[in-house]
Amino acid sequence: MKNHIIRDICFCWFALFATPVFSQSDSLKKNSDDIGSLKINFDPSGQKYMQIGIWNQTWLRYIDNNPGTLVNGEPERGTYDAGIRRMRISTLAQLSPKFLMFYQIGFNNQTFISGGGSGTGAQGNGKKATVFFHDAYGEYTLIPELDTETKKKNNFSLYLGAGLHSWNGVSRLTNASSSKMLTADLPVYNFPTIEISDQMSRQFGVFVHGSYKKFTYRMNVNKPFATNNEPKIGNTAVDNNKGDVSFAGYYSYQFFETESQKTPFLAGTYLGSKKILNIGAGFYSTKNGTKTQPSEGVYENHDIRVLGIDIFSELPLTDDTYLSIYSVYYNYQFGPNYLRTTALLNPGTADPAYTGQTALEGAGNGRVLLGTGSIWHTQFAYMLPRFSKSVQIQPYVTYARKSMEALNETGNYYDFGTNFYFVGHNAKVSLQYSSRPLYDTETKTVFKHAGEVLIAMQFFL
């Protein structure tokens, strides 16, 4: 009998205090349709809770393939494809006013032909994508942003955490939210060590973050993932680190409204619900991160240093229109002639029988990502006046200018798109056209441009 009573008391307690509610950020105003995320309170005050986020981003594309591309063994100049760019499940647990836990799992970049498990044949290269932890860290409150007794905001706040985390340095975009993006996708070069010495932009380490009045800061000391590429003879650096730790930081001043620092992720747009003007600067550095072989048997190590400076502004014009502007300048130092290419959800492989002009970016939708040199990235958007209760429309444009030491010509990259918000960020569709230059393998100059049409659909709770 006693066990039944204890069971019933526990059930009633959970029913009373662990009631799921849809929580919306205090910053969201009536002109935003965003319904927020699922929040489960564990006490009447709401100081102990768990917040759950679930989202999926599906891509439909037409790709102008780079010259000499095979898709499933057949030459193709252009490819239609479908895939999942991201799938995530995140949990943030506030155990007490002093302790917080954050975990995020999911998978990335699965298409009809790539991004799946290791099986082949009947299983298929595109099937059964690997799910893994993106974030896994705990955080301790040293000085809270809001005093727990007086409920007044402190001038200074300080939080300390450790684990697999993404409290990154360099720029706002290096700390970007992937569920509240302005554009159909992030440009990827905002993550300078992506999938090389980090795991999906995360590293293991210790971090601090907080604010002093309008000034915010985040800093970390991390252990980069090991790299061991061996350089060829010549003056081209490759990733080969020597076990040194990395240091990173990002600092910003917020002139108007302030942004939440509950998680490391910063929104690409608040859908006009905030008046924002922020300037920021940051860095990432690690010793002996790359390696060259200037002559046979002679090796040199090189430090990695990345600097960023940016500005972000979101200015409401009327109740339902606003401007969003972001611009960032990156300076990358990875060692002599370091160059990296990427190909998101790439459907193609190189055709060994192809004899025409080839691109150094490789097959499929490969492009130059980053390298020793600089990138200037700018994006601009305008929310159109609302003419319907069911949808908001937001055209945008982005431009990136890449000047890489290993190339003999500056590259110009463009995206033209439109967002259709049906339920804020919770249900939206983005239509985007992108243009990328292709570099000749021998001359390292641009010989043509290739395009890509993308429909990105996001559902987020």
PDB file of C-alpha atoms in Angstrom, residues 125-276:
ATOM      1  CA  ASN A 125      25.591   4.566 -50.075  1.00  0.00           C
ATOM      2  CA  GLY A 126      22.931   7.093 -49.212  1.00  0.00           C
ATOM      3  CA  LYS A 127      21.072   5.071 -46.585  1.00  0.00           C
ATOM      4  CA  LYS A 128      21.188   4.992 -42.793  1.00  0.00           C
ATOM      5  CA  ALA A 129      23.035   8.199 -41.984  1.00  0.00           C
ATOM      6  CA  THR A 130      25.104   8.190 -38.806  1.00  0.00           C
ATOM      7  CA  VAL A 131      23.520   9.995 -35.840  1.00  0.00           C
ATOM      8  CA  PHE A 132      26.032  11.577 -33.457  1.00  0.00           C
ATOM      9  CA  PHE A 133      26.298  14.115 -30.646  1.00  0.00           C
ATOM     10  CA  HIS A 134      26.926  17.636 -31.855  1.00  0.00           C
ATOM     11  CA  ASP A 135      26.963  19.221 -28.387  1.00  0.00           C
ATOM     12  CA  ALA A 136      27.432  17.725 -24.929  1.00  0.00           C
ATOM     13  CA  TYR A 137      28.406  20.153 -22.193  1.00  0.00           C
ATOM     14  CA  GLY A 138      27.585  21.372 -18.730  1.00  0.00           C
ATOM     15  CA  GLU A 139      27.659  24.949 -17.469  1.00  0.00           C
ATOM     16  CA  TYR A 140      27.983  26.559 -14.018  1.00  0.00           C
ATOM     17  CA  THR A 141      26.724  30.031 -13.165  1.00  0.00           C
ATOM     18  CA  LEU A 142      29.372  32.058 -11.353  1.00  0.00           C
ATOM     19  CA  ILE A 143      27.651  35.453 -11.634  1.00  0.00           C
ATOM     20  CA  PRO A 144      24.106  35.340 -13.055  1.00  0.00           C
ATOM     21  CA  GLU A 145      22.776  37.847 -15.553  1.00  0.00           C
ATOM     22  CA  LEU A 146      19.680  38.225 -13.362  1.00  0.00           C
ATOM     23  CA  ASP A 147      20.085  38.324  -9.579  1.00  0.00           C
ATOM     24  CA  THR A 148      18.116  35.389  -8.156  1.00  0.00           C
ATOM     25  CA  GLU A 149      17.026  37.329  -5.046  1.00  0.00           C
ATOM     26  CA  THR A 150      16.394  40.892  -6.217  1.00  0.00           C
ATOM     27  CA  LYS A 151      15.400  39.867  -9.796  1.00  0.00           C
ATOM     28  CA  LYS A 152      17.400  42.862 -11.035  1.00  0.00           C
ATOM     29  CA  LYS A 153      19.883  42.623 -13.888  1.00  0.00           C
ATOM     30  CA  ASN A 154      23.527  42.542 -12.844  1.00  0.00           C
ATOM     31  CA  ASN A 155      25.980  44.765 -14.669  1.00  0.00           C
ATOM     32  CA  PHE A 156      28.373  41.831 -15.017  1.00  0.00           C
ATOM     33  CA  SER A 157      27.664  38.137 -15.625  1.00  0.00           C
ATOM     34  CA  LEU A 158      29.973  35.122 -15.864  1.00  0.00           C
ATOM     35  CA  TYR A 159      29.284  31.499 -16.828  1.00  0.00           C
ATOM     36  CA  LEU A 160      31.808  28.641 -16.906  1.00  0.00           C
ATOM     37  CA  GLY A 161      31.349  25.411 -18.863  1.00  0.00           C
ATOM     38  CA  ALA A 162      33.149  22.392 -20.276  1.00  0.00           C
ATOM     39  CA  GLY A 163      32.550  19.597 -22.771  1.00  0.00           C
ATOM     40  CA  LEU A 164      31.947  19.262 -26.501  1.00  0.00           C
ATOM     41  CA  HIS A 165      30.683  22.746 -27.248  1.00  0.00           C
ATOM     42  CA  SER A 166      30.219  25.486 -29.826  1.00  0.00           C
ATOM     43  CA  TRP A 167      30.920  28.624 -27.796  1.00  0.00           C
ATOM     44  CA  ASN A 168      33.202  29.687 -30.630  1.00  0.00           C
ATOM     45  CA  GLY A 169      35.353  32.674 -31.418  1.00  0.00           C
ATOM     46  CA  VAL A 170      35.984  34.652 -34.628  1.00  0.00           C
ATOM     47  CA  SER A 171      32.557  36.066 -35.592  1.00  0.00           C
ATOM     48  CA  ARG A 172      28.831  36.149 -35.035  1.00  0.00           C
ATOM     49  CA  LEU A 173      28.389  33.810 -37.974  1.00  0.00           C
ATOM     50  CA  THR A 174      30.827  31.343 -36.401  1.00  0.00           C
ATOM     51  CA  ASN A 175      28.282  31.136 -33.560  1.00  0.00           C
ATOM     52  CA  ALA A 176      25.271  31.030 -35.860  1.00  0.00           C
ATOM     53  CA  SER A 177      22.011  29.271 -35.118  1.00  0.00           C
ATOM     54  CA  SER A 178      21.259  26.700 -37.820  1.00  0.00           C
ATOM     55  CA  SER A 179      17.520  26.861 -37.070  1.00  0.00           C
ATOM     56  CA  LYS A 180      17.159  30.659 -37.280  1.00  0.00           C
ATOM     57  CA  MET A 181      19.216  31.466 -40.367  1.00  0.00           C
ATOM     58  CA  LEU A 182      18.491  34.416 -42.620  1.00  0.00           C
ATOM     59  CA  THR A 183      19.633  32.576 -45.753  1.00  0.00           C
ATOM     60  CA  ALA A 184      18.838  29.055 -46.938  1.00  0.00           C
ATOM     61  CA  ASP A 185      22.116  27.848 -45.432  1.00  0.00           C
ATOM     62  CA  LEU A 186      25.257  29.065 -43.688  1.00  0.00           C
ATOM     63  CA  PRO A 187      28.250  29.803 -45.963  1.00  0.00           C
ATOM     64  CA  VAL A 188      30.419  27.204 -44.104  1.00  0.00           C
ATOM     65  CA  TYR A 189      33.615  29.304 -44.324  1.00  0.00           C
ATOM     66  CA  ASN A 190      32.305  30.969 -41.157  1.00  0.00           C
ATOM     67  CA  PHE A 191      33.591  27.793 -39.428  1.00  0.00           C
ATOM     68  CA  PRO A 192      37.360  27.978 -40.106  1.00  0.00           C
ATOM     69  CA  THR A 193      38.237  24.449 -38.940  1.00  0.00           C
ATOM     70  CA  ILE A 194      34.991  22.717 -39.956  1.00  0.00           C
ATOM     71  CA  GLU A 195      35.310  18.915 -39.981  1.00  0.00           C
ATOM     72  CA  ILE A 196      39.118  19.176 -39.991  1.00  0.00           C
ATOM     73  CA  SER A 197      40.222  19.793 -36.399  1.00  0.00           C
ATOM     74  CA  ASP A 198      36.686  20.070 -35.077  1.00  0.00           C
ATOM     75  CA  GLN A 199      33.503  17.986 -35.120  1.00  0.00           C
ATOM     76  CA  MET A 200      30.827  19.916 -37.005  1.00  0.00           C
ATOM     77  CA  SER A 201      32.344  23.208 -35.684  1.00  0.00           C
ATOM     78  CA  ARG A 202      32.678  21.847 -32.114  1.00  0.00           C
ATOM     79  CA  GLN A 203      35.772  21.032 -30.080  1.00  0.00           C
ATOM     80  CA  PHE A 204      36.367  19.657 -26.584  1.00  0.00           C
ATOM     81  CA  GLY A 205      37.344  22.266 -24.036  1.00  0.00           C
ATOM     82  CA  VAL A 206      36.533  24.839 -21.397  1.00  0.00           C
ATOM     83  CA  PHE A 207      34.652  28.067 -22.090  1.00  0.00           C
ATOM     84  CA  VAL A 208      33.436  31.207 -20.353  1.00  0.00           C
ATOM     85  CA  HIS A 209      30.824  33.670 -21.529  1.00  0.00           C
ATOM     86  CA  GLY A 210      28.846  36.571 -20.154  1.00  0.00           C
ATOM     87  CA  SER A 211      28.315  40.285 -20.417  1.00  0.00           C
ATOM     88  CA  TYR A 212      29.195  43.653 -18.925  1.00  0.00           C
ATOM     89  CA  LYS A 213      26.287  46.007 -19.523  1.00  0.00           C
ATOM     90  CA  LYS A 214      26.051  46.218 -23.347  1.00  0.00           C
ATOM     91  CA  PHE A 215      29.326  44.364 -23.930  1.00  0.00           C
ATOM     92  CA  THR A 216      29.235  40.561 -24.424  1.00  0.00           C
ATOM     93  CA  TYR A 217      32.092  38.098 -24.510  1.00  0.00           C
ATOM     94  CA  ARG A 218      32.787  34.400 -25.071  1.00  0.00           C
ATOM     95  CA  MET A 219      36.185  32.696 -24.850  1.00  0.00           C
ATOM     96  CA  ASN A 220      37.457  29.130 -24.890  1.00  0.00           C
ATOM     97  CA  VAL A 221      40.522  26.935 -24.524  1.00  0.00           C
ATOM     98  CA  ASN A 222      40.035  23.748 -26.556  1.00  0.00           C
ATOM     99  CA  LYS A 223      41.811  20.610 -27.641  1.00  0.00           C
ATOM    100  CA  PRO A 224      41.512  20.388 -31.439  1.00  0.00           C
ATOM    101  CA  PHE A 225      40.833  17.032 -33.040  1.00  0.00           C
ATOM    102  CA  ALA A 226      44.026  15.429 -34.366  1.00  0.00           C
ATOM    103  CA  THR A 227      45.039  15.865 -38.019  1.00  0.00           C
ATOM    104  CA  ASN A 228      47.886  13.989 -39.727  1.00  0.00           C
ATOM    105  CA  ASN A 229      47.922  14.847 -43.449  1.00  0.00           C
ATOM    106  CA  GLU A 230      51.372  14.540 -44.977  1.00  0.00           C
ATOM    107  CA  PRO A 231      52.439  17.406 -47.264  1.00  0.00           C
ATOM    108  CA  LYS A 232      53.807  16.858 -50.744  1.00  0.00           C
ATOM    109  CA  ILE A 233      57.127  18.395 -51.710  1.00  0.00           C
ATOM    110  CA  GLY A 234      56.518  22.076 -52.355  1.00  0.00           C
ATOM    111  CA  ASN A 235      55.197  25.108 -50.561  1.00  0.00           C
ATOM    112  CA  THR A 236      51.615  24.055 -49.783  1.00  0.00           C
ATOM    113  CA  ALA A 237      50.450  23.629 -46.198  1.00  0.00           C
ATOM    114  CA  VAL A 238      48.195  20.772 -45.092  1.00  0.00           C
ATOM    115  CA  ASP A 239      46.460  20.027 -41.786  1.00  0.00           C
ATOM    116  CA  ASN A 240      48.862  18.255 -39.463  1.00  0.00           C
ATOM    117  CA  ASN A 241      48.697  19.465 -35.870  1.00  0.00           C
ATOM    118  CA  LYS A 242      51.102  18.707 -33.051  1.00  0.00           C
ATOM    119  CA  GLY A 243      48.750  18.473 -30.095  1.00  0.00           C
ATOM    120  CA  ASP A 244      48.731  22.131 -29.078  1.00  0.00           C
ATOM    121  CA  VAL A 245      45.577  23.617 -27.575  1.00  0.00           C
ATOM    122  CA  SER A 246      43.537  26.276 -29.358  1.00  0.00           C
ATOM    123  CA  PHE A 247      42.367  29.654 -28.070  1.00  0.00           C
ATOM    124  CA  ALA A 248      39.351  31.558 -29.343  1.00  0.00           C
ATOM    125  CA  GLY A 249      37.165  34.506 -28.432  1.00  0.00           C
ATOM    126  CA  TYR A 250      34.365  36.680 -29.746  1.00  0.00           C
ATOM    127  CA  TYR A 251      33.376  40.060 -28.313  1.00  0.00           C
ATOM    128  CA  SER A 252      30.516  42.347 -29.276  1.00  0.00           C
ATOM    129  CA  TYR A 253      28.904  45.598 -28.247  1.00  0.00           C
ATOM    130  CA  GLN A 254      25.110  45.801 -28.478  1.00  0.00           C
ATOM    131  CA  PHE A 255      23.937  49.364 -29.036  1.00  0.00           C
ATOM    132  CA  PHE A 256      20.179  48.754 -28.863  1.00  0.00           C
ATOM    133  CA  GLU A 257      18.445  45.642 -27.564  1.00  0.00           C
ATOM    134  CA  THR A 258      20.473  42.793 -26.081  1.00  0.00           C
ATOM    135  CA  GLU A 259      20.388  39.162 -27.176  1.00  0.00           C
ATOM    136  CA  SER A 260      20.004  36.019 -25.110  1.00  0.00           C
ATOM    137  CA  GLN A 261      23.226  34.179 -24.207  1.00  0.00           C
ATOM    138  CA  LYS A 262      21.449  31.083 -22.891  1.00  0.00           C
ATOM    139  CA  THR A 263      22.936  28.950 -25.672  1.00  0.00           C
ATOM    140  CA  PRO A 264      25.887  29.741 -27.941  1.00  0.00           C
ATOM    141  CA  PHE A 265      23.712  30.119 -31.046  1.00  0.00           C
ATOM    142  CA  LEU A 266      22.955  33.600 -32.419  1.00  0.00           C
ATOM    143  CA  ALA A 267      19.986  34.181 -34.713  1.00  0.00           C
ATOM    144  CA  GLY A 268      20.429  35.222 -38.322  1.00  0.00           C
ATOM    145  CA  THR A 269      17.159  37.149 -38.061  1.00  0.00           C
ATOM    146  CA  TYR A 270      14.662  37.918 -35.313  1.00  0.00           C
ATOM    147  CA  LEU A 271      11.922  38.525 -37.881  1.00  0.00           C
ATOM    148  CA  GLY A 272      11.744  42.168 -36.893  1.00  0.00           C
ATOM    149  CA  SER A 273      10.968  41.468 -33.227  1.00  0.00           C
ATOM    150  CA  LYS A 274      14.161  43.170 -32.028  1.00  0.00           C
ATOM    151  CA  LYS A 275      15.965  46.400 -32.802  1.00  0.00           C
ATOM    152  CA  ILE A 276      19.608  45.380 -33.144  1.00  0.00           C
TER     153      ILE A 276
END
